[in-house]
PDB file of C-alpha atoms in Angstrom:
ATOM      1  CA  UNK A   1     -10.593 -14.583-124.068  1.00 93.00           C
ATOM      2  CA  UNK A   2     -14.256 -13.416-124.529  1.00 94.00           C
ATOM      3  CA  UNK A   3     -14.790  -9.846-125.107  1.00 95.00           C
ATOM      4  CA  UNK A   4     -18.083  -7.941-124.708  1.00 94.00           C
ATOM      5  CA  UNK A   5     -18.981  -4.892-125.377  1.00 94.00           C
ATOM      6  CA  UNK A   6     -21.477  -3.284-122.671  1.00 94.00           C
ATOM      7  CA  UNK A   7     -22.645   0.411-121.962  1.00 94.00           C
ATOM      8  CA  UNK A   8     -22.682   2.126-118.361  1.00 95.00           C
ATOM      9  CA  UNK A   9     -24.954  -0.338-115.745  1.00 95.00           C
ATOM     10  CA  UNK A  10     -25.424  -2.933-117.845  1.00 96.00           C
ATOM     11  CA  UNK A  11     -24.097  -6.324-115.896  1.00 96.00           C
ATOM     12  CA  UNK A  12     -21.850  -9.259-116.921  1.00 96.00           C
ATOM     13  CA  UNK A  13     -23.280 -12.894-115.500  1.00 96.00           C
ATOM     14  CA  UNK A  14     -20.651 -15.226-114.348  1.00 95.00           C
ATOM     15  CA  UNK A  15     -22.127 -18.705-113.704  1.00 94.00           C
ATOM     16  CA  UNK A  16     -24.768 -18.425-111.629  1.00 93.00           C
ATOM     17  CA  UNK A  17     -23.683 -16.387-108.478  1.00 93.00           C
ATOM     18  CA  UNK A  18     -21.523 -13.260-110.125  1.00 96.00           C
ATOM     19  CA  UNK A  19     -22.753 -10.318-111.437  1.00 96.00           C
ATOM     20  CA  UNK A  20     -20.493  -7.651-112.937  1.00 96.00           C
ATOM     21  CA  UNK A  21     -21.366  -4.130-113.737  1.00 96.00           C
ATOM     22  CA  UNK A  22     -20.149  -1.660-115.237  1.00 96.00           C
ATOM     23  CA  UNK A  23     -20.524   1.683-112.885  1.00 96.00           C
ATOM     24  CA  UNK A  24     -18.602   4.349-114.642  1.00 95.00           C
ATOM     25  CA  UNK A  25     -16.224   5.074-117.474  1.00 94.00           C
ATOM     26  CA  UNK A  26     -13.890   7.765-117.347  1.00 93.00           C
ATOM     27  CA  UNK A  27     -11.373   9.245-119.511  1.00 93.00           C
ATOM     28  CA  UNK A  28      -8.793   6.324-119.112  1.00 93.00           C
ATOM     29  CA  UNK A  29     -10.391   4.129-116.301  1.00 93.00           C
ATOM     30  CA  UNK A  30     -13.705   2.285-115.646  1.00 94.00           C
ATOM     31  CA  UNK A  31     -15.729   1.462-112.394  1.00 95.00           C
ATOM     32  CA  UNK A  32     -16.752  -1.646-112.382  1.00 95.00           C
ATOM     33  CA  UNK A  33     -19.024  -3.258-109.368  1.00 96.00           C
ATOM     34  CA  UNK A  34     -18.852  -6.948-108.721  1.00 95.00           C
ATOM     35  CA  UNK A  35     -21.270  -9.081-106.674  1.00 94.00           C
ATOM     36  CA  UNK A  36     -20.206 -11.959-106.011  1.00 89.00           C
ATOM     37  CA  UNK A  37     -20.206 -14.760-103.177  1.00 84.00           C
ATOM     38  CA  UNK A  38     -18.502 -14.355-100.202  1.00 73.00           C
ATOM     39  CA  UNK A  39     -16.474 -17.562-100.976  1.00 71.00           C
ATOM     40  CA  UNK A  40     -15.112 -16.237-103.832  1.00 78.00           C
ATOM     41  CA  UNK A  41     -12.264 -13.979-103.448  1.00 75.00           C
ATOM     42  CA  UNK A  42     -11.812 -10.704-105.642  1.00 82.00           C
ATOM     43  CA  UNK A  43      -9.206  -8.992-105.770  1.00 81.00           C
ATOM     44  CA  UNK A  44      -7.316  -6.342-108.165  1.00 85.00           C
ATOM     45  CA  UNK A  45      -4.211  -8.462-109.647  1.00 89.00           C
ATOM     46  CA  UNK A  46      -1.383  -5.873-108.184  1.00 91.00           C
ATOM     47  CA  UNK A  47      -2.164  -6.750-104.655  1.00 91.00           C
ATOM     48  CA  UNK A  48      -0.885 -10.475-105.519  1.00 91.00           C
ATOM     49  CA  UNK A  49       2.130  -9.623-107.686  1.00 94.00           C
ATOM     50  CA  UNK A  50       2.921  -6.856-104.879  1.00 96.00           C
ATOM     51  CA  UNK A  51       2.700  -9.770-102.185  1.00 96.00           C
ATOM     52  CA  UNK A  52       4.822 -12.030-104.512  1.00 96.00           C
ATOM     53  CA  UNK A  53       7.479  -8.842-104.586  1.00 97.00           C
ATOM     54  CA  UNK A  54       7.483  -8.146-100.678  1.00 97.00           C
ATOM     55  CA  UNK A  55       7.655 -12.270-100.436  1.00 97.00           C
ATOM     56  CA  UNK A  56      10.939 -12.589-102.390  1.00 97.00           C
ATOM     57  CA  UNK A  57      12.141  -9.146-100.834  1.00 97.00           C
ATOM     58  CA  UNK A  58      11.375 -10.739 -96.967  1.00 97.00           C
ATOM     59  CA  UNK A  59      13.464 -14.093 -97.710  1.00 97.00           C
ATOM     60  CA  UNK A  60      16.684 -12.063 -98.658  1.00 96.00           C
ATOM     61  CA  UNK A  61      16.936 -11.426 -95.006  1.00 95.00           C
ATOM     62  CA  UNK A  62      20.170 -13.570 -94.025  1.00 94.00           C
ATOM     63  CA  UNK A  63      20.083 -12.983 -90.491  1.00 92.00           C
ATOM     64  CA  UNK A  64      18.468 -10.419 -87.398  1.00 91.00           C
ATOM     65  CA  UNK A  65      22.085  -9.644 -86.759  1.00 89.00           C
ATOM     66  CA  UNK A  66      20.931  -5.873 -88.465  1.00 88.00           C
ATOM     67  CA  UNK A  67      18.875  -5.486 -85.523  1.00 88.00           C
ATOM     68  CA  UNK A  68      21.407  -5.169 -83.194  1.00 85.00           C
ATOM     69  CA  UNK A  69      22.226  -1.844 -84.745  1.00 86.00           C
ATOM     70  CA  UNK A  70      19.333  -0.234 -83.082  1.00 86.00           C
ATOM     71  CA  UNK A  71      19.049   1.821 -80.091  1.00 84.00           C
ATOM     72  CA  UNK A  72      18.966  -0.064 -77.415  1.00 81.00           C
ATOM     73  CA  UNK A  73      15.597   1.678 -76.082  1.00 80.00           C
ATOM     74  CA  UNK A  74      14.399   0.064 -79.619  1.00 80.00           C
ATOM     75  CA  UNK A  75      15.501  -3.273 -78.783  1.00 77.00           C
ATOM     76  CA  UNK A  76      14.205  -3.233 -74.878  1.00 76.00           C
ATOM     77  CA  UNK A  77      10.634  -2.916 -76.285  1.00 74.00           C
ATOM     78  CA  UNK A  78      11.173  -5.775 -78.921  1.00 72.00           C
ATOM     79  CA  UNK A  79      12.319  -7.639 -76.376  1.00 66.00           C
ATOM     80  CA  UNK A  80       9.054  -7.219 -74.319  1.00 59.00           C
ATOM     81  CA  UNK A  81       6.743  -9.752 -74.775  1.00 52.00           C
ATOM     82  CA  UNK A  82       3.326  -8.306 -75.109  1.00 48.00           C
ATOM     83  CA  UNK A  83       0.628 -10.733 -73.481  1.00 42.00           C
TER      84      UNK A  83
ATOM     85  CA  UNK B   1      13.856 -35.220 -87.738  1.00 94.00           C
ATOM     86  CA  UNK B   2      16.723 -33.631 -89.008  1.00 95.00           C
ATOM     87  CA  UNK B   3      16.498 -31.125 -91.250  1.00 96.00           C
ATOM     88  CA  UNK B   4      19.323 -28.794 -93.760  1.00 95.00           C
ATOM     89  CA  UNK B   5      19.269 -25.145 -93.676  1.00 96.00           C
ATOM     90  CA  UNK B   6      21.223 -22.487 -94.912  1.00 96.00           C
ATOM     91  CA  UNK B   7      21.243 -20.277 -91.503  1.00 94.00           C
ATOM     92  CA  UNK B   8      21.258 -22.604 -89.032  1.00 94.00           C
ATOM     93  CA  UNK B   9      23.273 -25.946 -90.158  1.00 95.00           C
ATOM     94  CA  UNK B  10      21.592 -29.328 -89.447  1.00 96.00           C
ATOM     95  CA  UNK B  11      18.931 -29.076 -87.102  1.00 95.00           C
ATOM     96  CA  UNK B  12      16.254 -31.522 -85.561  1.00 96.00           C
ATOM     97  CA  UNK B  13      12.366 -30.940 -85.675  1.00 96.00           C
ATOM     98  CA  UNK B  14       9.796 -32.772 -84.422  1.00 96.00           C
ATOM     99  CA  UNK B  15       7.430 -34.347 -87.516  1.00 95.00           C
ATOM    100  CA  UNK B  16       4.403 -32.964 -85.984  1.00 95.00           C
ATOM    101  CA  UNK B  17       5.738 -29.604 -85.993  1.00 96.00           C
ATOM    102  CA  UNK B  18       5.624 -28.751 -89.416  1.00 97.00           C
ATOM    103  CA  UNK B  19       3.283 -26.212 -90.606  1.00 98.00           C
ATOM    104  CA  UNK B  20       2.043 -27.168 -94.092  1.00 97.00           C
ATOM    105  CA  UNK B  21       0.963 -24.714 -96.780  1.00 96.00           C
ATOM    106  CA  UNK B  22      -0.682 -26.771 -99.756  1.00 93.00           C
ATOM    107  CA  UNK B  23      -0.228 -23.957-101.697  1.00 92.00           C
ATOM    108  CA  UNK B  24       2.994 -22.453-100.611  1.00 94.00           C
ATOM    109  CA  UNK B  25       3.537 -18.710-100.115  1.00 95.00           C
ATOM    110  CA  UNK B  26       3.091 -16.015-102.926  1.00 92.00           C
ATOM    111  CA  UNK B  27       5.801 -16.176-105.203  1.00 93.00           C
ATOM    112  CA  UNK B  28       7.191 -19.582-103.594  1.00 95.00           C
ATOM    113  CA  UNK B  29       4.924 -21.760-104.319  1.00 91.00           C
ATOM    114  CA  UNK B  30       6.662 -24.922-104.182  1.00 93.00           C
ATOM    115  CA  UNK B  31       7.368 -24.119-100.824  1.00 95.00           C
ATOM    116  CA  UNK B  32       4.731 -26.084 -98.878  1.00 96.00           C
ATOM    117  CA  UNK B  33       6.501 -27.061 -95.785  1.00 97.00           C
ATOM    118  CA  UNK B  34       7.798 -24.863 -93.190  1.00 98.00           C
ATOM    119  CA  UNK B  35       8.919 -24.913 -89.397  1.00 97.00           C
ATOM    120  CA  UNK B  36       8.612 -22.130 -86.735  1.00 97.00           C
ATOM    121  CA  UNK B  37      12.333 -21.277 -84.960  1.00 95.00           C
ATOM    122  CA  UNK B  38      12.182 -19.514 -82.081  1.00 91.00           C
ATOM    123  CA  UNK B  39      15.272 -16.595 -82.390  1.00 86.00           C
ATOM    124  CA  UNK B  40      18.184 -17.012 -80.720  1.00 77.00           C
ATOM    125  CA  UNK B  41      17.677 -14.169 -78.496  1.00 75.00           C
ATOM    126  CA  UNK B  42      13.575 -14.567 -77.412  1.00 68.00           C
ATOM    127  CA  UNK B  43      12.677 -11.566 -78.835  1.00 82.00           C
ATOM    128  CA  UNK B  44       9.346 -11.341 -81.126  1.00 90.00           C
ATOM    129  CA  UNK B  45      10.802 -12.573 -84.142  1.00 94.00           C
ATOM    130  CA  UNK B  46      10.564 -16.358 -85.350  1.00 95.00           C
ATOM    131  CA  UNK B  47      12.096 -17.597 -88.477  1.00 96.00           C
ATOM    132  CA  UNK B  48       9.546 -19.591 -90.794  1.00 98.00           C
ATOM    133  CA  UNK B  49      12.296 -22.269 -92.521  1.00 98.00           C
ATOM    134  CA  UNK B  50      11.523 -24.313 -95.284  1.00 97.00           C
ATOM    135  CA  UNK B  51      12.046 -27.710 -94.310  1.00 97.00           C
ATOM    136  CA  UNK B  52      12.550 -28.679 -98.088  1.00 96.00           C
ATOM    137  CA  UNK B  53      15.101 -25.806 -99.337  1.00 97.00           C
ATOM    138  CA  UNK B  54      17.625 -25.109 -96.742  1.00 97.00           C
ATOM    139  CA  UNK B  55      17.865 -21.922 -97.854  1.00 97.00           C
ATOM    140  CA  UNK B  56      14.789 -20.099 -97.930  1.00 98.00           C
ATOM    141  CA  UNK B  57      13.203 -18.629 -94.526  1.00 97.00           C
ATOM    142  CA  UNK B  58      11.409 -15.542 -93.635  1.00 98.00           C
ATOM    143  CA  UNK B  59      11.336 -13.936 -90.210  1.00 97.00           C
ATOM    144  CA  UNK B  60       7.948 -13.469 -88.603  1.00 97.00           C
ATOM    145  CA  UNK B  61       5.917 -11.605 -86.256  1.00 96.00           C
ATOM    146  CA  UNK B  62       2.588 -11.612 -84.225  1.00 96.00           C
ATOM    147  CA  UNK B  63       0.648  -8.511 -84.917  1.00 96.00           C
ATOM    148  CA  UNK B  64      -0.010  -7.834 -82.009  1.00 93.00           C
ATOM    149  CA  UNK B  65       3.818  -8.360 -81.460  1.00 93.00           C
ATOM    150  CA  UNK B  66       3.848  -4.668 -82.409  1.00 92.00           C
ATOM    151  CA  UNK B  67       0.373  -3.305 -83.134  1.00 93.00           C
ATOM    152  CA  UNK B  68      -1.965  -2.006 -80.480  1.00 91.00           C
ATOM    153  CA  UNK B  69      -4.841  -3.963 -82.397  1.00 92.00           C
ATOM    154  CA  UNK B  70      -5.140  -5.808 -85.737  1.00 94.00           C
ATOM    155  CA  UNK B  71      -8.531  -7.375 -86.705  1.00 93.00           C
ATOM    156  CA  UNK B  72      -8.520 -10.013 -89.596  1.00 94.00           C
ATOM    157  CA  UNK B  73     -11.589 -11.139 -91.332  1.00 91.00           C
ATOM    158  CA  UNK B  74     -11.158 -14.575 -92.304  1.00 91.00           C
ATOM    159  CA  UNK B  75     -13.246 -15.210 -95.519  1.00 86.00           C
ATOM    160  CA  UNK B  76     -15.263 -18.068 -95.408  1.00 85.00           C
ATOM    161  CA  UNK B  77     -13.508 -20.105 -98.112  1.00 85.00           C
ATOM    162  CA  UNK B  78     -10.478 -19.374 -95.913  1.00 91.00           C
ATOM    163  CA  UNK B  79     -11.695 -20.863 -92.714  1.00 92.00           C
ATOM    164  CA  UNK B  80     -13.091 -23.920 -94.976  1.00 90.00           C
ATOM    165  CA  UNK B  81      -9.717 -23.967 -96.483  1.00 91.00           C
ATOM    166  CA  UNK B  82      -7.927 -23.944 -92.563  1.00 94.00           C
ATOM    167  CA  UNK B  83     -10.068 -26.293 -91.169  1.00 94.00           C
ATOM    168  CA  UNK B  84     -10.763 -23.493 -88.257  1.00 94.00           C
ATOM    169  CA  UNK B  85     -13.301 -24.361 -85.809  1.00 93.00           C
ATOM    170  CA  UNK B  86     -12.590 -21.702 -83.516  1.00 92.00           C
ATOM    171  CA  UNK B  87     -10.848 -18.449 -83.084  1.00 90.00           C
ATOM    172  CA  UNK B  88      -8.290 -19.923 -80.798  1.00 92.00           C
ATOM    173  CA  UNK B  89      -7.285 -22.314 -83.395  1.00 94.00           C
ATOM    174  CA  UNK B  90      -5.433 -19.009 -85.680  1.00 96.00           C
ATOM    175  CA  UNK B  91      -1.925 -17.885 -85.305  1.00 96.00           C
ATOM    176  CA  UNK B  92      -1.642 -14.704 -87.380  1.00 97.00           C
ATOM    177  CA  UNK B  93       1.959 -13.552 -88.176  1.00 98.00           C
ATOM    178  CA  UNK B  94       3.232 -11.007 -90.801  1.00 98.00           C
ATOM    179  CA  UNK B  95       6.267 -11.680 -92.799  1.00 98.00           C
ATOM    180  CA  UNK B  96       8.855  -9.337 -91.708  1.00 97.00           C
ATOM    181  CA  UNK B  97      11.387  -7.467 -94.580  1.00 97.00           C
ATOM    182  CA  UNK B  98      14.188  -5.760 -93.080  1.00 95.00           C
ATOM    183  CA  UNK B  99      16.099  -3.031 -95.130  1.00 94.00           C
ATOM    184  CA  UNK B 100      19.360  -1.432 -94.982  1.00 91.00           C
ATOM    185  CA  UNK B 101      18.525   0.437 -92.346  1.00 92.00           C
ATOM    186  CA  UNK B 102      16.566  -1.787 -89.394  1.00 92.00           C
ATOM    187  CA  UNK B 103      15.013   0.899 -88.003  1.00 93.00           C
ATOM    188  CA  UNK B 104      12.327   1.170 -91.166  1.00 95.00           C
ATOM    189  CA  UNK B 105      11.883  -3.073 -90.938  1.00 96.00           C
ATOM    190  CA  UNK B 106       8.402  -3.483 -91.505  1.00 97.00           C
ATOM    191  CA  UNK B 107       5.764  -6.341 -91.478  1.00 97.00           C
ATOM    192  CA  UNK B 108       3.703  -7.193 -94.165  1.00 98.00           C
ATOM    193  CA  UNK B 109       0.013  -7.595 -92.747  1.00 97.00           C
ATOM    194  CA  UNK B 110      -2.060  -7.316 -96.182  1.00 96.00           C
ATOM    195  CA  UNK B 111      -1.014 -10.604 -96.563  1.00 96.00           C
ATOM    196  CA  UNK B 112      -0.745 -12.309 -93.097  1.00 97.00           C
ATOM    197  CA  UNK B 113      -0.014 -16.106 -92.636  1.00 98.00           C
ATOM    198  CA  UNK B 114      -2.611 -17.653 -90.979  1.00 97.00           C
ATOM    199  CA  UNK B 115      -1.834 -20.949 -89.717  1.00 98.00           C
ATOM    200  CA  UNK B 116      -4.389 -23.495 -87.686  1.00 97.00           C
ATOM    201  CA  UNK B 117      -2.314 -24.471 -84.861  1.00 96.00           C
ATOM    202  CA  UNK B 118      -4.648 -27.958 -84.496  1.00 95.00           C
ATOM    203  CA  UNK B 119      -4.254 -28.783 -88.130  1.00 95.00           C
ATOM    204  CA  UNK B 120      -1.191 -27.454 -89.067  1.00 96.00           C
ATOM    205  CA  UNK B 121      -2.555 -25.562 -91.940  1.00 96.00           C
ATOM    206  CA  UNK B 122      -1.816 -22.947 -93.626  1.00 97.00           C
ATOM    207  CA  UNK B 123      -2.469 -19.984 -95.765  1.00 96.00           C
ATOM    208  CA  UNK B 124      -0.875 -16.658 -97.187  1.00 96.00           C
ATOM    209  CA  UNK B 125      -4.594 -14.449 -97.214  1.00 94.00           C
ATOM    210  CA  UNK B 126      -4.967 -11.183 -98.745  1.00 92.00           C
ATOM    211  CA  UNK B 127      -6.647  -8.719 -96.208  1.00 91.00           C
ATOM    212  CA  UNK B 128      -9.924  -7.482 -97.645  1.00 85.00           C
ATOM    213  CA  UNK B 129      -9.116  -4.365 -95.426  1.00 89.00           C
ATOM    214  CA  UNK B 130      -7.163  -1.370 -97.615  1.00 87.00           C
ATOM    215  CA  UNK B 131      -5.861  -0.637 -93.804  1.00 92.00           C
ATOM    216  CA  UNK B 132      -3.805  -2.959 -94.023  1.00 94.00           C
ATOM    217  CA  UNK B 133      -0.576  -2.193 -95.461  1.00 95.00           C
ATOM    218  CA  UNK B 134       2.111  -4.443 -97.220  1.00 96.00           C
ATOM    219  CA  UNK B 135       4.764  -2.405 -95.648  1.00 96.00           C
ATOM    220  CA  UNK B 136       3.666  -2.036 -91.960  1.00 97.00           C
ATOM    221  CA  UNK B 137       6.536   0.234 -90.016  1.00 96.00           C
ATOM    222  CA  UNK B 138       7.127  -2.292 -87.267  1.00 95.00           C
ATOM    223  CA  UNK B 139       8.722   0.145 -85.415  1.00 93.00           C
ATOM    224  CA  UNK B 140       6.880   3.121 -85.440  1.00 93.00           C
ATOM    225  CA  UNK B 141       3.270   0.883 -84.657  1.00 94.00           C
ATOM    226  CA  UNK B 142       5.079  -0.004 -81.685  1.00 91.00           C
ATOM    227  CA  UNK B 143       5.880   3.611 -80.719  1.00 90.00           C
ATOM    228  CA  UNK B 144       1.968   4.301 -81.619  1.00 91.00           C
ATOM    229  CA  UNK B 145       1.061   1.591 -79.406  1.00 90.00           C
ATOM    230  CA  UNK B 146       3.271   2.105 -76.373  1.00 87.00           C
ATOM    231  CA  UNK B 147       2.118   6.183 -76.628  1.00 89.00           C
ATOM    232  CA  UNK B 148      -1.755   4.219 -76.475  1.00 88.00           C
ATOM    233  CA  UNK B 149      -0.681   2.164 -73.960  1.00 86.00           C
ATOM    234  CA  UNK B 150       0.430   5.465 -72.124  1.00 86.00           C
ATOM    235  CA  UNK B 151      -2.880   6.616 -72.424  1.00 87.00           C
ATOM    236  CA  UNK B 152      -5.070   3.835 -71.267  1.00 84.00           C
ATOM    237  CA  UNK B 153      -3.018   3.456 -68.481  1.00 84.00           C
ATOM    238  CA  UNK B 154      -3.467   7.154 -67.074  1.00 85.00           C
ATOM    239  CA  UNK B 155      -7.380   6.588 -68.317  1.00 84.00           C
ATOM    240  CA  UNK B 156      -7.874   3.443 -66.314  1.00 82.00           C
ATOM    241  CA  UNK B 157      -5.839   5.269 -62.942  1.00 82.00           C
ATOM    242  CA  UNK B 158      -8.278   7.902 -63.434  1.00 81.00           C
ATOM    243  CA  UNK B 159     -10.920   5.570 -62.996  1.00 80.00           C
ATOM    244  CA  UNK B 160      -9.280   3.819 -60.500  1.00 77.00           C
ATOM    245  CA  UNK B 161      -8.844   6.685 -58.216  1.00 76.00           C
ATOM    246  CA  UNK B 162     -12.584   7.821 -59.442  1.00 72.00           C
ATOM    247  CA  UNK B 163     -13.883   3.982 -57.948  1.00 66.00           C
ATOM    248  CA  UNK B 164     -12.033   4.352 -54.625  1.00 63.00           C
ATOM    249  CA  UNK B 165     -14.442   7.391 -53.745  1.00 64.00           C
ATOM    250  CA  UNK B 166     -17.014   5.049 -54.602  1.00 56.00           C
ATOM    251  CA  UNK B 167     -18.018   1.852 -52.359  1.00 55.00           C
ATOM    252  CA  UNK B 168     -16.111  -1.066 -53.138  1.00 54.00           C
ATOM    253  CA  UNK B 169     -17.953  -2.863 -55.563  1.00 51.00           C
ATOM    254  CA  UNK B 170     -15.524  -5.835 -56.265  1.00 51.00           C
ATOM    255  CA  UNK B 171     -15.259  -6.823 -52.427  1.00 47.00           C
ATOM    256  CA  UNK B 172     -18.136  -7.944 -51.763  1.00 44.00           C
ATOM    257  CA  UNK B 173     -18.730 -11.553 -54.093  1.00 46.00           C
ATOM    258  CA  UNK B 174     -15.296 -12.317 -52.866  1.00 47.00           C
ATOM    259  CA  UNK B 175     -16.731 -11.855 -49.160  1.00 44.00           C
ATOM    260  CA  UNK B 176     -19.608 -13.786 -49.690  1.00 43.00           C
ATOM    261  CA  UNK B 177     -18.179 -17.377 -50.275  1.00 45.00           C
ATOM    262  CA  UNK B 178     -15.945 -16.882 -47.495  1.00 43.00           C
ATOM    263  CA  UNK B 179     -19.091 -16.371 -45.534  1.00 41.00           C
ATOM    264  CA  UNK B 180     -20.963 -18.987 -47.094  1.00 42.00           C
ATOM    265  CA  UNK B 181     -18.430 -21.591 -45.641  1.00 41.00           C
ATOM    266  CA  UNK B 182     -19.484 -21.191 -42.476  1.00 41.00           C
ATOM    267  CA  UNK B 183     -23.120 -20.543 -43.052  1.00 43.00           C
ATOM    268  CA  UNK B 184     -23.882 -20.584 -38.911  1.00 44.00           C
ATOM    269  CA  UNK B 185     -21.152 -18.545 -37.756  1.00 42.00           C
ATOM    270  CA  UNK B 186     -22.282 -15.161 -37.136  1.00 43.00           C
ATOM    271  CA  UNK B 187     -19.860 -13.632 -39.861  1.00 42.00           C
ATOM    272  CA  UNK B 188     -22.609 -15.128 -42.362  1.00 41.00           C
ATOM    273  CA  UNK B 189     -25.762 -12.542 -41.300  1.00 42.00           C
ATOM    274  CA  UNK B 190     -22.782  -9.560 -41.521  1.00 42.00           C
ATOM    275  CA  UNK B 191     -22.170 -10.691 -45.603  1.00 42.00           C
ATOM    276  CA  UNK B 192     -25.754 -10.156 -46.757  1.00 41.00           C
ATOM    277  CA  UNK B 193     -26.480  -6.722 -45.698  1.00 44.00           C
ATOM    278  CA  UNK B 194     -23.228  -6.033 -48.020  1.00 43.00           C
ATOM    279  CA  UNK B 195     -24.590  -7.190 -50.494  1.00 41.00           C
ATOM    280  CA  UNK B 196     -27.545  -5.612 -50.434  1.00 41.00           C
ATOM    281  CA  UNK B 197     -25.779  -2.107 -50.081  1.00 41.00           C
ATOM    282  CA  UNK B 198     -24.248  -3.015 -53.489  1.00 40.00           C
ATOM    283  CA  UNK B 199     -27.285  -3.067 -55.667  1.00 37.00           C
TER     284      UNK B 199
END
């Protein structure tokens, strides 16, 4: 892994097309502004793992017998097929 | 063909069903091939089944199943990815976890499935938009909506009743063609000052 060192607004280049910068450092954080293609997607690592979590969590489901628990006002409007 | 699953026993898809995602989902990413069930009861929900491991499916829904609106922006590396041509083209549906108890179920819409119904391809996207949430309340977004519904309904009979004091606008193209059909009759003069009164 490359480390730099770099003071407030000074900018990282990444290839060509991505510029980092660093905004703002704070007591135990750091701002950090990122221009970058549209093509390339950026995005802070937790939203992934997060997905991964909610993933695994959603294909525990066994069955949509559960559902029948609910009140049966509930179930009328899942029923209804919105256009 | 036939395919094994854990849920449902043996059951029989057609090839061109298949929805393939060359990556698989987040956290199951051998998982590239998947078919859409309908439930056995028609309500919202579909099951997404692997048609590789029998035993892993999710349940899905439409957005819009639910929500009053949900607006995706498909990055362009996404839509290269898809193969979408047009908007038409995208079925959107969040993964669905359901907890102990049902009534806090909730769909996860930061990272929607988007699938190209021509193609058959396939993606798990992160939303660029913090709105959407990992852990939408499926059931209270459908109280939200059906309290907007409520009021666009007693908006639009508002206007309704407001247009009825007015002249009626909407009458009069559907009167014309009728009169153009019989452009020598005598009914024919009678449709153009109408439609003069309208503008």
């Amino acid at each position: 892994m490359l480390v730099l060192t770099r003071r407030i607004n000074e900018k990282i280049i990444i290839g060509d097309e991505i510029e980092i910068v660093l905004v703002d450092i704070g007591k135990d954080q750091v701002k950090i502004g990122i221009n970058a293609p549209k093509n390339i997607k950026v995005h802070r690592r937790e939203v992934y793992e997060e997905i991964q979590r909610e993933n695994r969590l959603a294909a525990k489901t066994k069955s949509l017998d559960a559902l029948k628990s609910l009140p049966q006002e509930i179930l009328k409007n899942l029923e209804k097929k919105s256009k | 063909m036939k395919i094994q699953t854990s849920r449902f026993g043996e059951i029989e898809i057609n090839k061109e069903d298949i929805v393939e995602f060359p990556e698989g989902l987040l956290g199951f990413e051998r998982a590239r091939r998947f078919i859409v069930l309908n439930t056995q009861d028609g309500g919202p929900f579909r099951w997404l089944q692997s048609t590789e491991i029998p035993d892993l499916a999710f349940v899905v829904i439409e957005p819009l199943q639910f929500m009053f609106s949900y607006d995706l922006e498909i990055s362009d590396s996404d839509v290269a990815f898809l193969g979408v041509k047009a908007a038409e083209d995208v079925l959107l549906y969040g993964i669905v976890t359901i907890p102990e108890n049902p009534r806090d179920m909730t769909a996860n819409l930061q990272g929607p499935l988007v699938i190209n119904i021509k193609s058959r391809k396939a993606r798990q996207i992160v939303s660029a938009n913090s709105s959407h949430s990992l852990k939408t309340g499926i059931i209270s977004e459908m109280e939200k909506r059906a309290q907007k519904l409520k009021e666009s309904q007693a908006t639009q009979a508002s206007q309704a009743s407001q247009a009825s004091q007015a002249p009626q606008v909407p009458e009069t193209p559907q009167a014309a063609p009728k009169a153009s059909k019989a452009p020598e009759s005598p009914k024919a003069p009678q449709a153009t000052p109408k439609k003069g009164g309208k503008g």
